[in-house]
């Protein structure tokens, strides 16, 4: 998975399994692109993205 931190605020990325157990937490600085997920085992995950006051949670499935 790839995250681009456009704008002037950093993006905090948190990955959880479907039970809510945290796997990893990353931070992308403004203008930075981070790639992650290769280390995850196949399964379903929740990815939380926070940039300033904006928050989004996305369910992803890794094959």
PDB file of C-alpha atoms in Angstrom:
ATOM      1  CA  UNK A   1       0.000   0.000   0.000  1.00  0.00           C
ATOM      2  CA  UNK A   2       1.248   3.489  -0.801  1.00  0.00           C
ATOM      3  CA  UNK A   3       0.363   6.717   1.046  1.00  0.00           C
ATOM      4  CA  UNK A   4       1.176  10.198  -0.286  1.00  0.00           C
ATOM      5  CA  UNK A   5       1.265  13.006   2.284  1.00  0.00           C
ATOM      6  CA  UNK A   6       0.149  15.901   0.133  1.00  0.00           C
ATOM      7  CA  UNK A   7      -0.606  19.218   1.751  1.00  0.00           C
ATOM      8  CA  UNK A   8       1.173  20.822   4.675  1.00  0.00           C
ATOM      9  CA  UNK A   9       0.396  18.313   7.437  1.00  0.00           C
ATOM     10  CA  UNK A  10       1.877  14.910   8.134  1.00  0.00           C
ATOM     11  CA  UNK A  11      -0.158  11.721   7.763  1.00  0.00           C
ATOM     12  CA  UNK A  12      -0.208   9.167  10.566  1.00  0.00           C
ATOM     13  CA  UNK A  13      -0.846   5.615   9.361  1.00  0.00           C
ATOM     14  CA  UNK A  14      -1.848   2.877  11.810  1.00  0.00           C
ATOM     15  CA  UNK A  15      -2.458  -0.731  10.793  1.00  0.00           C
ATOM     16  CA  UNK A  16      -4.607  -3.066  12.911  1.00  0.00           C
ATOM     17  CA  UNK A  17      -5.849  -6.603  12.493  1.00  0.00           C
ATOM     18  CA  UNK A  18      -9.628  -7.096  12.443  1.00  0.00           C
ATOM     19  CA  UNK A  19      -9.689  -7.660  16.221  1.00  0.00           C
ATOM     20  CA  UNK A  20      -8.150  -4.211  16.761  1.00  0.00           C
ATOM     21  CA  UNK A  21      -4.661  -5.425  17.667  1.00  0.00           C
ATOM     22  CA  UNK A  22      -2.077  -2.903  16.404  1.00  0.00           C
ATOM     23  CA  UNK A  23       0.525  -4.073  13.879  1.00  0.00           C
ATOM     24  CA  UNK A  24       2.423  -0.966  12.882  1.00  0.00           C
ATOM     25  CA  UNK A  25       2.352   2.811  13.063  1.00  0.00           C
ATOM     26  CA  UNK A  26       4.040   5.025  10.468  1.00  0.00           C
ATOM     27  CA  UNK A  27       4.276   8.757   9.815  1.00  0.00           C
ATOM     28  CA  UNK A  28       4.580  10.390   6.391  1.00  0.00           C
ATOM     29  CA  UNK A  29       5.898  13.937   6.476  1.00  0.00           C
ATOM     30  CA  UNK A  30       4.442  16.552   4.083  1.00  0.00           C
ATOM     31  CA  UNK A  31       5.495  15.759   0.517  1.00  0.00           C
ATOM     32  CA  UNK A  32       6.663  12.259   1.449  1.00  0.00           C
ATOM     33  CA  UNK A  33       5.374   8.951   0.075  1.00  0.00           C
ATOM     34  CA  UNK A  34       5.550   5.814   2.198  1.00  0.00           C
ATOM     35  CA  UNK A  35       5.017   2.234   1.092  1.00  0.00           C
ATOM     36  CA  UNK A  36       4.085  -0.517   3.520  1.00  0.00           C
ATOM     37  CA  UNK A  37       2.292  -3.844   3.749  1.00  0.00           C
ATOM     38  CA  UNK A  38       4.841  -6.249   2.275  1.00  0.00           C
ATOM     39  CA  UNK A  39       5.612  -7.468   5.793  1.00  0.00           C
ATOM     40  CA  UNK A  40       1.965  -8.315   6.551  1.00  0.00           C
ATOM     41  CA  UNK A  41       0.656 -11.865   6.314  1.00  0.00           C
ATOM     42  CA  UNK A  42      -2.363 -12.540   4.080  1.00  0.00           C
ATOM     43  CA  UNK A  43      -5.613 -11.503   5.762  1.00  0.00           C
ATOM     44  CA  UNK A  44      -7.895  -8.570   6.539  1.00  0.00           C
ATOM     45  CA  UNK A  45      -6.612  -5.369   8.132  1.00  0.00           C
ATOM     46  CA  UNK A  46      -7.877  -1.944   9.148  1.00  0.00           C
ATOM     47  CA  UNK A  47      -5.746   1.012   8.076  1.00  0.00           C
ATOM     48  CA  UNK A  48      -6.337   4.298   9.900  1.00  0.00           C
ATOM     49  CA  UNK A  49      -5.134   7.493   8.209  1.00  0.00           C
ATOM     50  CA  UNK A  50      -5.049  10.743  10.190  1.00  0.00           C
ATOM     51  CA  UNK A  51      -4.067  14.106   8.703  1.00  0.00           C
ATOM     52  CA  UNK A  52      -4.802  17.078  10.930  1.00  0.00           C
ATOM     53  CA  UNK A  53      -8.503  16.953  11.850  1.00  0.00           C
ATOM     54  CA  UNK A  54      -9.270  14.420   9.089  1.00  0.00           C
ATOM     55  CA  UNK A  55      -9.499  10.711   9.897  1.00  0.00           C
ATOM     56  CA  UNK A  56     -10.332   7.775   7.659  1.00  0.00           C
ATOM     57  CA  UNK A  57     -10.389   4.038   8.345  1.00  0.00           C
ATOM     58  CA  UNK A  58     -10.139   1.666   5.384  1.00  0.00           C
ATOM     59  CA  UNK A  59     -10.556  -2.106   5.429  1.00  0.00           C
ATOM     60  CA  UNK A  60      -7.980  -3.834   3.226  1.00  0.00           C
ATOM     61  CA  UNK A  61      -7.405  -7.474   2.321  1.00  0.00           C
ATOM     62  CA  UNK A  62      -3.932  -8.770   1.552  1.00  0.00           C
ATOM     63  CA  UNK A  63      -3.696 -11.884  -0.609  1.00  0.00           C
TER      64      UNK A  63
END
